[in-house]
Amino acid sequence: MIHRAILGSVERMLAILLEHYNGKWPLWLSPRQAIVCSVSSGSVEYAKQVLATLHEAGFHVDIDASDRTIQKKVREAQLAQFNYILVVGAQEAETGNICVRVRDNADLVTTSVDGFITRLREEIAAFK
């Protein structure tokens, strides 16, 4: 008798990965690679543009355009284990940049959207 347990093997592998990474998936595996958080309702359109650009580049990105405070948005993104939290406001919309916060680091780094895409691609390529 031949026995196959394809789904069981996948489940075990996911359990091993989950335990190994402690729920903090690496960028290449993460279903929550980044989230775009708008500072106010005036910056929602720019946040949507950033979201579309990152989607076109092939990344899994969400948006939080709710009317809550930016502190609340960032805290919820941290709890959801997003790899990158992108903060956009009126100043970023004027300059065409984004403020990037890495999951386990409170420092904000300002960069262009194209520069951020390059950084993501380099991080994924470095993992292989």
C-alpha angles and dihedrals in degrees: 000000000000117000126195126185103180097155092043090056092050091049092050091048092051090048090051092049092047091051093044096050094036091229093306100113119202115249096257092055102033120111086201104053098155144348127207113219119193117214094213141355089267092066098048094098092054090046089055090050090052090048092051092048092051092046090052088052089056103255130135104242132165130193133221107200096157123131094249122116119278090242090058092047093050092046092052090047089053092051090049088055098236110177093222131022113203116200118198128181139155093290092052091047090054094049097036092236136120133218110233125203120187116223098252099030127076094203118109119217120194115218141148120268091244090050090052092050089051090050092052093049091049092049092051092046091049092056094059 
